[in-house]
Amino acid sequence: MYYQKLDDFPKNFLWGAASAAYQIEGAYNEDGKGPSIWDTYAHTEGNTYKGTNGDVAIDHYHHLEEDVGLMAKMGLKAYRFSVAWSRVIPDGEGEVNQAGLDFYIRLVKLLKENQIEPVLTLYHWDLPQALQDKYLGWESRKTVAAFAKYCRVLFETFKDDVKYWVTFNEQNVFTGLGYRWGNHPPKVTDIKRMYAANHIVNLANATAINLFHEMVPKGLIGPSFGYGPVYPLTGDPNDVLASVNADDFNNNWWLDVYCRGEYPYFMMKRLQAMGIAPEVTAADQKLLKSAKPDFLGINYYHGGTVQTNRLQKKVAADDKKDFSSTDPYLMQPKEDQAQSPEIPMFNSVSSPYLEKTEWGWEIDPIGFRVALRQVYEKYRLPIFVTENGLGAADQLVDGQVNDDYRIKYLADHVLTMKEAITDGVEMIGYCAWSFSDLLSWLNGYRKRYGFVYVDRDDDGPKELKRIPKASYYWYQKLIADNGADV
Ligand code: BG6
C-alpha cells in the first residue's frame, strides 16, 4: 500500500510505443533489401508457429503515412522503431542501398513533422544473412567492423534529427535463444559459443557508443536490456543464494559490462573454471571501460522466481533439458528445471503469487517498480523503458476490440512506474510494446500487443486494415493528462 502522495510525471516525459523492423515492415525483398538471418530462419519449416514469417508482416513499409497518422492522432510523444541493417546495407558491409535508407528518412521526417520523438534502435535481431554466411555473424570480430560501418551511415544520416538511439535490443535474449537454446537464428546450442558471441556483441556495443559520442555529440545512446528482478521462492538461505546467483547470471552479466565496463567477478571466475568463459583481451577490456551509455533502456515483461537447485547431482545425467522439450514457441523454461544445466546455480520455478498471461508470462507490476529501483540504485543512469506490454489473443467483435485486460495491465504498470519515480528513479520515458499488432517472433500473429489492431492472421495478410482498440483511446487520454489520473 502506498500512503505517500505520488510525484507527477516529469513535464517532458516521453510517452511512446515501440516496434521492430522485422515484426512490422514486410517488403522483405523489395527496393534492394538483402536477406537477414530472420528471413532465412522463418522460411525454414518448423522454426516458427505455423511457419509464420515477416515477409509481409503488417506491411508497414507500404502503410507508413497511415501508421504515423495514427500515432499522431493518439498524441504519441515518442516512437521507437528499429532499422533493418540489410535494408540499408544489403550484404551487411558493402554498398549503401539508398532506397532502403530513404524509407527511414521518410519515417523520421514524418515523425518530426508530427512532433513525435524518434527513438532509433540500431539492432533488433535481424543480422544480414551475408554476415552470418561469411563470418558466422556474431562469432566473428569482423562483424564488429561491419556494424561500425552501418552505424556510421545512420549516425551521419540522422545526427541532426534523432536524439535517442538504442544500440542492441535485448542482447541477453538474442544471444541466449540464438546460441544456447537454439530457438532463434543461428540455432546454435552451445553455451561456450554463446558466451563468445555475446562478448563480440559487447565489443560492438562499446564501439558503437564511442563512435556515436564522436559523431553525434548532442544525442543520447544506450542499450535496451530485457530486465527481470529475481525472487527467491522462500526465505531459506539456500534459495536466497540461488537468487543471488540468478541475478548474476541473468542480469549483472550484461549490465555490469554496459555500465561499469567490466564483467562481474564471481560469474567470470565460475565460467573460467568451467572452461566456457569468453576470451577477453587487454584491448577488449580497455574498449569496454571506455564506452559509457547515456541512459539505460529497460524492457520489462516479468521477473522470475528461483530456488536452490535440488537436482544438483542429477543434472549431469538428466542433462540438457531445454526449452524445446516443452512448447518450443513459449520461450519459458520448464518448471523446476535447472536454468543452467552446466552451471547448476539455480532452478526457475513459478511464483505462487502471480497470475500469468495466456502465453504463460507472469504478470507482475510491482516487479516493475522493483526493477526500476534496482537498476537505478546500482548504475545511476537515467532509465528509458523501451518495452512493456501484454500479449493476448484479441478478438475483433463488431468492428471493435475491447482489450480492457490490456488497459488494466498497462495502467497497473504505469502506476508502479509513477511510484518508482516518486521513490527517486530518474526516467526519460516509457514505450509500450507495441504501437500496432505485429509478428511475435515465434508465436505468429495470434499473440497481439498493439494499441492498433491489424486485420491479418497466421494464414495470411487479409486486408491489413488498422483498427484502434479500446487501449488506443485509453493511452491517448493518459498522454494528454501526462499520467495524472493513474
Ligand atoms: C521482446 C522483444 O523480447 O519481447 C520484442 O524485444 C518481442 O521484439 C517482445 O516481440 C514480446 O515477445 P513475444 O515473444 O511475445 O513476441
Short mmCIF file of C-alpha atoms and ligand atoms in Angstrom, two decimals:
data_model
loop_
_atom_site.label_atom_id
_atom_site.label_comp_id
_atom_site.label_asym_id
_atom_site.label_seq_id
_atom_site.Cartn_x
_atom_site.Cartn_y
_atom_site.Cartn_z
CA MET A 1 0.00 0.00 0.00
CA TYR A 2 1.19 3.48 -0.79
CA TYR A 3 0.27 6.31 1.58
CA GLN A 4 2.50 8.95 0.12
CA LYS A 5 1.33 11.45 -2.48
CA LEU A 6 2.86 10.45 -5.79
CA ASP A 7 5.07 12.79 -7.80
CA ASP A 8 3.83 13.94 -11.19
CA PHE A 9 5.46 12.50 -14.26
CA PRO A 10 8.20 14.84 -15.50
CA LYS A 11 6.90 17.53 -17.83
CA ASN A 12 8.68 16.26 -20.92
CA PHE A 13 8.16 12.60 -20.16
CA LEU A 14 8.22 10.66 -23.42
CA TRP A 15 5.04 8.61 -23.62
CA GLY A 16 5.72 6.30 -26.50
CA ALA A 17 5.20 2.99 -28.20
CA ALA A 18 7.64 0.62 -29.86
CA SER A 19 8.11 -1.80 -32.73
CA ALA A 20 10.89 -3.62 -34.60
CA ALA A 21 11.62 -3.74 -38.32
CA TYR A 22 11.21 -7.47 -38.95
CA GLN A 23 7.99 -7.61 -36.97
CA ILE A 24 6.18 -4.87 -38.90
CA GLU A 25 7.76 -3.83 -42.18
CA GLY A 26 7.18 -6.68 -44.62
CA ALA A 27 8.61 -5.85 -48.09
CA TYR A 28 11.29 -8.35 -47.16
CA ASN A 29 12.88 -8.37 -50.60
CA GLU A 30 11.84 -5.03 -52.04
CA ASP A 31 13.83 -1.99 -53.14
CA GLY A 32 17.15 -3.76 -52.86
CA LYS A 33 16.83 -5.14 -49.33
CA GLY A 34 19.15 -8.08 -48.63
CA PRO A 35 18.02 -11.14 -46.63
CA SER A 36 18.52 -11.21 -42.88
CA ILE A 37 19.02 -14.22 -40.63
CA TRP A 38 15.36 -13.91 -39.65
CA ASP A 39 14.20 -14.17 -43.26
CA THR A 40 16.16 -17.38 -43.59
CA TYR A 41 15.16 -18.77 -40.22
CA ALA A 42 11.44 -18.12 -40.61
CA HIS A 43 11.48 -19.59 -44.12
CA THR A 44 12.72 -22.88 -42.73
CA GLU A 45 9.93 -25.28 -41.85
CA GLY A 46 9.30 -25.97 -38.20
CA ASN A 47 11.12 -22.94 -36.84
CA THR A 48 8.08 -20.73 -36.18
CA TYR A 49 4.45 -21.19 -35.26
CA LYS A 50 2.57 -22.36 -38.37
CA GLY A 51 5.50 -21.21 -40.48
CA THR A 52 4.65 -17.55 -39.89
CA ASN A 53 7.21 -15.01 -41.05
CA GLY A 54 7.80 -11.32 -41.68
CA ASP A 55 7.56 -11.40 -45.48
CA VAL A 56 4.52 -9.13 -45.37
CA ALA A 57 4.14 -8.69 -41.60
CA ILE A 58 1.71 -5.78 -41.21
CA ASP A 59 3.13 -4.19 -44.36
CA HIS A 60 4.20 -1.06 -42.53
CA TYR A 61 6.60 -0.42 -45.41
CA HIS A 62 3.60 0.41 -47.59
CA HIS A 63 1.44 1.91 -44.84
CA LEU A 64 3.91 4.41 -43.49
CA GLU A 65 1.81 7.56 -43.73
CA GLU A 66 -1.28 5.84 -42.36
CA ASP A 67 0.62 4.38 -39.40
CA VAL A 68 2.35 7.61 -38.43
CA GLY A 69 -1.03 9.36 -38.87
CA LEU A 70 -2.48 7.05 -36.23
CA MET A 71 0.45 7.77 -33.90
CA ALA A 72 -0.06 11.49 -34.31
CA LYS A 73 -3.79 11.22 -33.66
CA MET A 74 -3.03 9.30 -30.50
CA GLY A 75 -0.76 12.10 -29.31
CA LEU A 76 2.30 9.86 -29.05
CA LYS A 77 5.37 11.75 -27.85
CA ALA A 78 7.90 9.12 -28.94
CA TYR A 79 8.06 6.21 -31.32
CA ARG A 80 10.72 3.55 -31.00
CA PHE A 81 11.47 1.62 -34.19
CA SER A 82 14.42 -0.37 -35.48
CA VAL A 83 16.31 -0.11 -38.72
CA ALA A 84 16.75 -3.29 -40.78
CA TRP A 85 20.50 -3.38 -41.34
CA SER A 86 20.14 -5.40 -44.57
CA ARG A 87 17.73 -2.81 -45.98
CA VAL A 88 20.40 -0.14 -45.61
CA ILE A 89 23.46 -2.29 -46.42
CA PRO A 90 22.14 -5.42 -48.15
CA ASP A 91 25.26 -7.53 -47.62
CA GLY A 92 25.98 -6.01 -44.22
CA GLU A 93 29.28 -4.33 -45.02
CA GLY A 94 29.35 -3.16 -48.64
CA GLU A 95 27.46 -0.53 -50.59
CA VAL A 96 24.66 1.51 -49.06
CA ASN A 97 21.24 0.89 -50.59
CA GLN A 98 19.86 4.42 -50.88
CA ALA A 99 16.27 3.24 -51.48
CA GLY A 100 16.36 1.37 -48.17
CA LEU A 101 17.83 4.32 -46.31
CA ASP A 102 15.22 6.60 -47.88
CA PHE A 103 12.45 4.64 -46.18
CA TYR A 104 13.84 5.57 -42.76
CA ILE A 105 14.49 9.15 -43.85
CA ARG A 106 10.80 9.41 -44.75
CA LEU A 107 9.80 7.83 -41.46
CA VAL A 108 11.91 10.20 -39.35
CA LYS A 109 10.68 13.20 -41.32
CA LEU A 110 7.06 12.20 -40.82
CA LEU A 111 7.61 11.67 -37.11
CA LYS A 112 9.27 15.06 -36.69
CA GLU A 113 6.51 16.80 -38.63
CA ASN A 114 4.10 15.35 -36.11
CA GLN A 115 6.20 16.26 -33.06
CA ILE A 116 6.91 12.61 -32.31
CA GLU A 117 10.41 11.98 -30.97
CA PRO A 118 12.07 9.18 -32.96
CA VAL A 119 13.87 6.54 -30.88
CA LEU A 120 16.06 4.57 -33.25
CA THR A 121 17.19 1.03 -32.46
CA LEU A 122 20.24 0.00 -34.45
CA TYR A 123 19.89 -3.72 -33.96
CA HIS A 124 16.72 -5.64 -33.22
CA TRP A 125 17.92 -9.13 -34.12
CA ASP A 126 17.86 -9.10 -37.95
CA LEU A 127 21.54 -9.54 -38.81
CA PRO A 128 22.27 -9.50 -42.57
CA GLN A 129 22.42 -13.11 -43.72
CA ALA A 130 25.59 -12.36 -45.71
CA LEU A 131 27.50 -11.67 -42.47
CA GLN A 132 26.26 -14.93 -40.99
CA ASP A 133 27.41 -16.81 -44.09
CA LYS A 134 30.74 -15.06 -44.44
CA TYR A 135 31.86 -14.64 -40.85
CA LEU A 136 29.50 -16.73 -38.69
CA GLY A 137 27.85 -13.47 -37.65
CA TRP A 138 28.40 -12.50 -34.03
CA GLU A 139 31.02 -15.19 -33.61
CA SER A 140 33.49 -13.04 -35.52
CA ARG A 141 35.14 -9.74 -34.73
CA LYS A 142 34.72 -8.88 -38.42
CA THR A 143 31.04 -8.36 -37.67
CA VAL A 144 32.01 -5.63 -35.21
CA ALA A 145 33.71 -3.74 -38.02
CA ALA A 146 30.68 -4.22 -40.28
CA PHE A 147 28.38 -2.98 -37.51
CA ALA A 148 30.53 0.11 -37.01
CA LYS A 149 30.28 0.87 -40.70
CA TYR A 150 26.49 0.51 -40.65
CA CYS A 151 26.28 2.71 -37.52
CA ARG A 152 28.42 5.36 -39.19
CA VAL A 153 25.93 5.56 -42.08
CA LEU A 154 22.99 6.02 -39.72
CA PHE A 155 24.78 8.45 -37.38
CA GLU A 156 25.75 10.57 -40.37
CA THR A 157 22.24 10.48 -41.85
CA PHE A 158 20.27 11.15 -38.67
CA LYS A 159 22.65 13.04 -36.39
CA ASP A 160 20.55 16.19 -36.55
CA ASP A 161 17.10 14.61 -36.38
CA VAL A 162 17.30 11.71 -33.99
CA LYS A 163 18.24 12.35 -30.39
CA TYR A 164 17.58 8.96 -28.76
CA TRP A 165 19.37 5.86 -30.01
CA VAL A 166 19.35 2.27 -28.84
CA THR A 167 22.33 0.07 -29.70
CA PHE A 168 21.20 -3.52 -29.13
CA ASN A 169 17.77 -4.79 -28.27
CA GLU A 170 17.83 -7.45 -25.55
CA GLN A 171 21.30 -8.80 -26.10
CA ASN A 172 20.61 -11.28 -23.30
CA VAL A 173 17.63 -12.69 -25.19
CA PHE A 174 19.02 -12.95 -28.69
CA THR A 175 22.34 -14.46 -27.62
CA GLY A 176 20.65 -16.89 -25.21
CA LEU A 177 17.97 -18.04 -27.64
CA GLY A 178 20.23 -17.92 -30.68
CA TYR A 179 23.36 -19.59 -29.39
CA ARG A 180 22.33 -21.58 -26.40
CA TRP A 181 18.75 -22.74 -26.64
CA GLY A 182 18.64 -22.90 -30.42
CA ASN A 183 15.23 -21.26 -30.73
CA HIS A 184 16.35 -18.21 -32.68
CA PRO A 185 18.82 -17.93 -35.53
CA PRO A 186 21.55 -19.06 -35.91
CA LYS A 187 20.05 -22.01 -33.98
CA VAL A 188 23.20 -22.97 -32.12
CA THR A 189 23.06 -24.94 -28.86
CA ASP A 190 26.50 -24.45 -27.40
CA ILE A 191 27.00 -22.48 -24.21
CA LYS A 192 30.65 -21.73 -24.86
CA ARG A 193 29.81 -20.29 -28.26
CA MET A 194 27.05 -18.26 -26.65
CA TYR A 195 29.47 -16.58 -24.24
CA ALA A 196 31.94 -16.00 -27.05
CA ALA A 197 29.32 -14.45 -29.36
CA ASN A 198 27.94 -12.38 -26.50
CA HIS A 199 31.39 -10.94 -25.88
CA ILE A 200 31.67 -9.94 -29.54
CA VAL A 201 28.32 -8.15 -29.24
CA ASN A 202 29.65 -6.33 -26.17
CA LEU A 203 32.56 -5.10 -28.27
CA ALA A 204 30.15 -3.97 -31.00
CA ASN A 205 28.04 -2.16 -28.42
CA ALA A 206 31.05 -0.33 -26.97
CA THR A 207 32.41 0.50 -30.44
CA ALA A 208 29.04 1.96 -31.50
CA ILE A 209 28.74 4.05 -28.32
CA ASN A 210 32.22 5.53 -28.74
CA LEU A 211 31.61 6.30 -32.40
CA PHE A 212 28.28 7.87 -31.54
CA HIS A 213 29.82 10.15 -28.95
CA GLU A 214 32.28 11.37 -31.59
CA MET A 215 29.73 11.83 -34.35
CA VAL A 216 26.50 12.78 -32.53
CA PRO A 217 27.60 14.79 -29.50
CA LYS A 218 24.12 16.13 -28.86
CA GLY A 219 22.43 12.74 -28.95
CA LEU A 220 21.89 10.10 -26.26
CA ILE A 221 22.56 6.41 -26.68
CA GLY A 222 22.17 3.23 -24.65
CA PRO A 223 21.35 -0.47 -24.95
CA SER A 224 17.86 -1.89 -24.29
CA PHE A 225 18.16 -4.71 -21.84
CA GLY A 226 15.48 -7.32 -21.05
CA TYR A 227 15.49 -6.97 -17.27
CA GLY A 228 13.64 -9.01 -14.68
CA PRO A 229 14.12 -8.92 -10.91
CA VAL A 230 14.83 -12.29 -9.32
CA TYR A 231 12.89 -13.50 -6.29
CA PRO A 232 13.88 -16.38 -4.00
CA LEU A 233 10.98 -18.84 -3.65
CA THR A 234 11.37 -18.92 0.14
CA GLY A 235 13.42 -17.26 2.86
CA ASP A 236 15.60 -20.39 3.04
CA PRO A 237 19.14 -19.00 2.72
CA ASN A 238 19.76 -21.64 0.04
CA ASP A 239 17.01 -20.10 -2.09
CA VAL A 240 18.31 -16.62 -1.37
CA LEU A 241 21.74 -17.67 -2.54
CA ALA A 242 20.14 -19.15 -5.66
CA SER A 243 18.51 -15.78 -6.37
CA VAL A 244 21.86 -14.01 -6.00
CA ASN A 245 23.31 -16.49 -8.50
CA ALA A 246 20.40 -15.98 -10.89
CA ASP A 247 20.74 -12.20 -10.69
CA ASP A 248 24.41 -12.50 -11.64
CA PHE A 249 23.62 -14.95 -14.39
CA ASN A 250 20.57 -13.20 -15.87
CA ASN A 251 21.23 -9.53 -15.25
CA ASN A 252 24.66 -8.48 -13.98
CA TRP A 253 26.48 -10.41 -16.67
CA TRP A 254 25.23 -7.84 -19.17
CA LEU A 255 24.50 -4.74 -17.14
CA ASP A 256 27.88 -4.61 -15.42
CA VAL A 257 29.59 -4.67 -18.79
CA TYR A 258 27.36 -1.92 -20.19
CA CYS A 259 27.52 0.35 -17.19
CA ARG A 260 30.78 -0.48 -15.40
CA GLY A 261 32.77 -1.68 -18.37
CA GLU A 262 33.66 -4.99 -16.76
CA TYR A 263 32.28 -8.49 -16.31
CA PRO A 264 31.01 -9.43 -12.86
CA TYR A 265 33.82 -11.06 -10.98
CA PHE A 266 32.08 -14.09 -9.41
CA MET A 267 30.49 -15.30 -12.54
CA MET A 268 33.58 -14.78 -14.65
CA LYS A 269 35.56 -16.86 -12.17
CA ARG A 270 32.97 -19.62 -12.35
CA LEU A 271 32.87 -19.65 -16.15
CA GLN A 272 36.65 -19.66 -16.33
CA ALA A 273 36.80 -22.66 -14.01
CA MET A 274 34.40 -24.47 -16.35
CA GLY A 275 36.34 -23.53 -19.46
CA ILE A 276 33.45 -21.68 -21.07
CA ALA A 277 34.37 -18.06 -20.35
CA PRO A 278 34.80 -15.71 -23.29
CA GLU A 279 38.28 -14.70 -24.29
CA VAL A 280 38.78 -11.11 -23.20
CA THR A 281 41.97 -9.39 -24.31
CA ALA A 282 43.53 -6.36 -22.62
CA ALA A 283 42.44 -4.28 -25.61
CA ASP A 284 38.86 -5.56 -25.17
CA GLN A 285 38.92 -4.59 -21.51
CA LYS A 286 40.09 -1.14 -22.40
CA LEU A 287 37.39 -0.73 -25.02
CA LEU A 288 34.62 -1.89 -22.66
CA LYS A 289 35.85 0.51 -19.98
CA SER A 290 35.93 3.43 -22.39
CA ALA A 291 32.29 3.28 -23.54
CA LYS A 292 29.56 4.60 -21.27
CA PRO A 293 25.90 4.65 -22.23
CA ASP A 294 23.98 7.89 -21.64
CA PHE A 295 20.88 6.06 -20.47
CA LEU A 296 19.77 2.51 -19.90
CA GLY A 297 16.90 1.13 -21.94
CA ILE A 298 14.85 -1.36 -19.93
CA ASN A 299 12.40 -3.80 -21.47
CA TYR A 300 10.21 -5.15 -18.71
CA TYR A 301 7.76 -8.01 -19.06
CA HIS A 302 8.29 -10.06 -15.91
CA GLY A 303 10.87 -11.17 -13.41
CA GLY A 304 11.50 -14.70 -12.22
CA THR A 305 11.41 -16.84 -9.11
CA VAL A 306 14.13 -19.33 -8.32
CA GLN A 307 15.01 -21.90 -5.72
CA THR A 308 18.14 -23.74 -4.86
CA ASN A 309 18.99 -26.41 -7.38
CA ARG A 310 17.74 -29.51 -5.63
CA LEU A 311 18.70 -31.54 -8.69
CA GLN A 312 22.38 -30.65 -8.35
CA LYS A 313 23.67 -34.18 -8.57
CA LYS A 314 21.17 -35.37 -11.11
CA VAL A 315 21.83 -32.60 -13.57
CA ALA A 316 24.68 -34.18 -15.45
CA ALA A 317 22.78 -37.41 -16.06
CA ASP A 318 19.48 -35.68 -16.68
CA ASP A 319 21.27 -33.22 -18.88
CA LYS A 320 20.24 -30.53 -21.29
CA LYS A 321 16.50 -30.46 -20.90
CA ASP A 322 15.93 -27.27 -22.72
CA PHE A 323 13.15 -25.04 -23.95
CA SER A 324 12.44 -27.30 -26.89
CA SER A 325 11.38 -30.08 -24.58
CA THR A 326 8.27 -28.05 -23.75
CA ASP A 327 6.42 -25.76 -26.13
CA PRO A 328 9.15 -24.55 -28.46
CA TYR A 329 7.42 -21.24 -29.03
CA LEU A 330 6.68 -20.44 -25.42
CA MET A 331 10.15 -19.17 -24.53
CA GLN A 332 9.64 -20.23 -20.91
CA PRO A 333 11.86 -22.75 -19.20
CA LYS A 334 10.24 -25.92 -17.98
CA GLU A 335 9.02 -25.74 -14.42
CA ASP A 336 11.63 -26.56 -11.80
CA GLN A 337 14.23 -27.01 -14.47
CA ALA A 338 17.82 -26.13 -13.82
CA GLN A 339 18.08 -22.91 -15.78
CA SER A 340 21.67 -23.63 -16.17
CA PRO A 341 22.41 -27.33 -16.56
CA GLU A 342 26.14 -26.82 -16.96
CA ILE A 343 26.23 -24.35 -14.09
CA PRO A 344 23.74 -25.62 -11.51
CA MET A 345 23.35 -22.32 -9.76
CA PHE A 346 19.57 -22.08 -9.53
CA ASN A 347 16.26 -23.54 -10.67
CA SER A 348 13.46 -21.48 -12.18
CA VAL A 349 10.01 -22.03 -10.70
CA SER A 350 6.61 -20.35 -10.96
CA SER A 351 5.76 -17.71 -8.45
CA PRO A 352 2.88 -18.81 -6.23
CA TYR A 353 1.80 -15.17 -6.03
CA LEU A 354 1.43 -14.14 -9.65
CA GLU A 355 -1.08 -14.71 -12.40
CA LYS A 356 0.03 -15.45 -15.93
CA THR A 357 -0.89 -14.32 -19.42
CA GLU A 358 -2.37 -16.72 -21.96
CA TRP A 359 1.21 -17.42 -23.01
CA GLY A 360 2.39 -18.19 -19.50
CA TRP A 361 4.25 -14.93 -18.81
CA GLU A 362 3.88 -13.81 -15.21
CA ILE A 363 2.07 -10.51 -14.65
CA ASP A 364 3.98 -8.53 -12.05
CA PRO A 365 3.55 -4.75 -11.94
CA ILE A 366 5.23 -4.47 -8.53
CA GLY A 367 8.21 -6.21 -10.06
CA PHE A 368 8.40 -3.27 -12.45
CA ARG A 369 8.94 -0.88 -9.56
CA VAL A 370 11.45 -3.29 -8.04
CA ALA A 371 13.26 -3.48 -11.38
CA LEU A 372 13.46 0.28 -11.85
CA ARG A 373 14.66 0.79 -8.31
CA GLN A 374 17.29 -1.96 -8.51
CA VAL A 375 18.74 -0.82 -11.81
CA TYR A 376 18.80 2.86 -10.93
CA GLU A 377 20.28 2.24 -7.49
CA LYS A 378 23.04 0.14 -8.98
CA TYR A 379 24.01 2.07 -12.09
CA ARG A 380 22.67 5.61 -11.59
CA LEU A 381 21.83 6.11 -15.25
CA PRO A 382 18.55 7.65 -16.40
CA ILE A 383 16.15 4.91 -17.46
CA PHE A 384 14.12 4.79 -20.63
CA VAL A 385 11.56 1.99 -20.56
CA THR A 386 11.78 0.82 -24.15
CA GLU A 387 9.24 -2.03 -23.90
CA ASN A 388 6.43 -3.19 -21.65
CA GLY A 389 3.16 -4.75 -22.69
CA LEU A 390 0.72 -7.64 -22.76
CA GLY A 391 0.44 -10.29 -25.47
CA ALA A 392 -3.12 -11.57 -25.84
CA ALA A 393 -5.34 -13.20 -28.45
CA ASP A 394 -7.52 -10.12 -29.00
CA GLN A 395 -10.85 -10.57 -30.74
CA LEU A 396 -12.41 -8.24 -33.24
CA VAL A 397 -16.13 -8.12 -32.43
CA ASP A 398 -18.48 -5.93 -34.46
CA GLY A 399 -15.53 -3.95 -35.76
CA GLN A 400 -14.14 -3.24 -32.28
CA VAL A 401 -11.56 -4.64 -29.92
CA ASN A 402 -12.34 -4.21 -26.26
CA ASP A 403 -8.98 -5.02 -24.71
CA ASP A 404 -9.79 -3.92 -21.18
CA TYR A 405 -7.36 -6.56 -19.81
CA ARG A 406 -4.54 -4.71 -21.65
CA ILE A 407 -5.69 -1.39 -20.24
CA LYS A 408 -5.56 -2.91 -16.76
CA TYR A 409 -2.11 -4.37 -17.39
CA LEU A 410 -0.70 -1.10 -18.68
CA ALA A 411 -2.42 1.04 -16.04
CA ASP A 412 -1.01 -1.16 -13.26
CA HIS A 413 2.49 -0.83 -14.69
CA VAL A 414 2.23 2.91 -15.28
CA LEU A 415 1.17 3.29 -11.65
CA THR A 416 4.15 1.37 -10.27
CA MET A 417 6.39 3.38 -12.61
CA LYS A 418 4.96 6.53 -11.06
CA GLU A 419 5.73 5.09 -7.65
CA ALA A 420 9.30 4.39 -8.77
CA ILE A 421 9.61 7.99 -9.94
CA THR A 422 8.33 9.09 -6.54
CA ASP A 423 10.96 6.83 -4.99
CA GLY A 424 13.55 8.84 -6.91
CA VAL A 425 14.24 6.93 -10.12
CA GLU A 426 15.24 9.28 -12.93
CA MET A 427 13.27 8.40 -16.03
CA ILE A 428 13.18 9.64 -19.61
CA GLY A 429 10.10 7.91 -20.94
CA TYR A 430 8.03 4.80 -21.43
CA CYS A 431 7.46 2.97 -24.71
CA ALA A 432 4.67 0.43 -24.54
CA TRP A 433 5.10 -2.66 -26.64
CA SER A 434 3.71 -2.25 -29.19
CA PHE A 435 2.13 0.51 -31.24
CA SER A 436 0.27 -1.82 -33.58
CA ASP A 437 -0.16 -5.56 -33.70
CA LEU A 438 2.86 -7.22 -35.21
CA LEU A 439 4.63 -10.51 -35.69
CA SER A 440 5.56 -12.24 -32.47
CA TRP A 441 8.88 -13.83 -33.49
CA LEU A 442 7.94 -17.40 -32.73
CA ASN A 443 4.22 -17.13 -32.00
CA GLY A 444 2.89 -15.68 -35.24
CA TYR A 445 0.13 -13.09 -35.39
CA ARG A 446 -2.23 -14.55 -32.79
CA LYS A 447 -0.31 -13.07 -29.89
CA ARG A 448 -1.17 -9.40 -30.18
CA TYR A 449 0.37 -6.50 -28.28
CA GLY A 450 -0.75 -3.39 -30.13
CA PHE A 451 -2.90 -0.37 -29.42
CA VAL A 452 -3.97 -0.74 -33.03
CA TYR A 453 -5.48 -3.98 -34.27
CA VAL A 454 -4.25 -5.14 -37.67
CA ASP A 455 -6.53 -7.26 -39.71
CA ARG A 456 -4.38 -10.25 -40.51
CA ASP A 457 -3.82 -13.70 -39.03
CA ASP A 458 -1.42 -16.62 -39.20
CA ASP A 459 -2.84 -17.78 -42.50
CA GLY A 460 -2.26 -14.56 -44.36
CA PRO A 461 -2.43 -10.79 -44.59
CA LYS A 462 -6.18 -10.25 -45.32
CA GLU A 463 -6.95 -6.54 -45.73
CA LEU A 464 -4.41 -5.30 -43.19
CA LYS A 465 -6.94 -2.76 -42.03
CA ARG A 466 -5.88 -0.73 -38.98
CA ILE A 467 -8.46 -0.57 -36.17
CA PRO A 468 -7.68 1.34 -32.95
CA LYS A 469 -8.50 -0.77 -29.89
CA ALA A 470 -10.05 0.48 -26.64
CA SER A 471 -6.50 0.73 -25.25
CA TYR A 472 -5.63 3.23 -28.00
CA TYR A 473 -8.17 5.71 -26.66
CA TRP A 474 -7.16 4.99 -23.07
CA TYR A 475 -3.49 5.74 -23.85
CA GLN A 476 -4.46 8.83 -25.84
CA LYS A 477 -6.14 10.24 -22.73
CA LEU A 478 -3.30 9.20 -20.44
CA ILE A 479 -0.79 11.01 -22.65
CA ALA A 480 -2.97 14.13 -22.78
CA ASP A 481 -3.11 14.17 -18.94
CA ASN A 482 0.58 13.27 -18.59
CA GLY A 483 -0.46 10.30 -16.47
CA ALA A 484 -2.14 12.48 -13.84
CA ASP A 485 -5.06 10.07 -13.37
CA VAL A 486 -3.34 6.73 -12.88
C1 BG6 B 1 10.83 -8.64 -26.51
C2 BG6 B 1 11.28 -8.26 -27.89
O1 BG6 B 1 11.65 -9.66 -26.07
O2 BG6 B 1 9.57 -9.17 -26.35
C3 BG6 B 1 10.15 -7.98 -28.86
O3 BG6 B 1 12.16 -7.17 -27.85
C4 BG6 B 1 9.10 -9.05 -28.69
O4 BG6 B 1 10.66 -7.92 -30.16
C5 BG6 B 1 8.53 -8.93 -27.28
O5 BG6 B 1 8.08 -9.05 -29.63
C6 BG6 B 1 7.42 -9.89 -27.00
O6 BG6 B 1 7.84 -11.20 -27.22
P1 BG6 B 1 6.91 -12.23 -27.92
O7 BG6 B 1 7.67 -13.50 -27.95
O8 BG6 B 1 5.69 -12.32 -27.09
O9 BG6 B 1 6.64 -11.67 -29.27
#
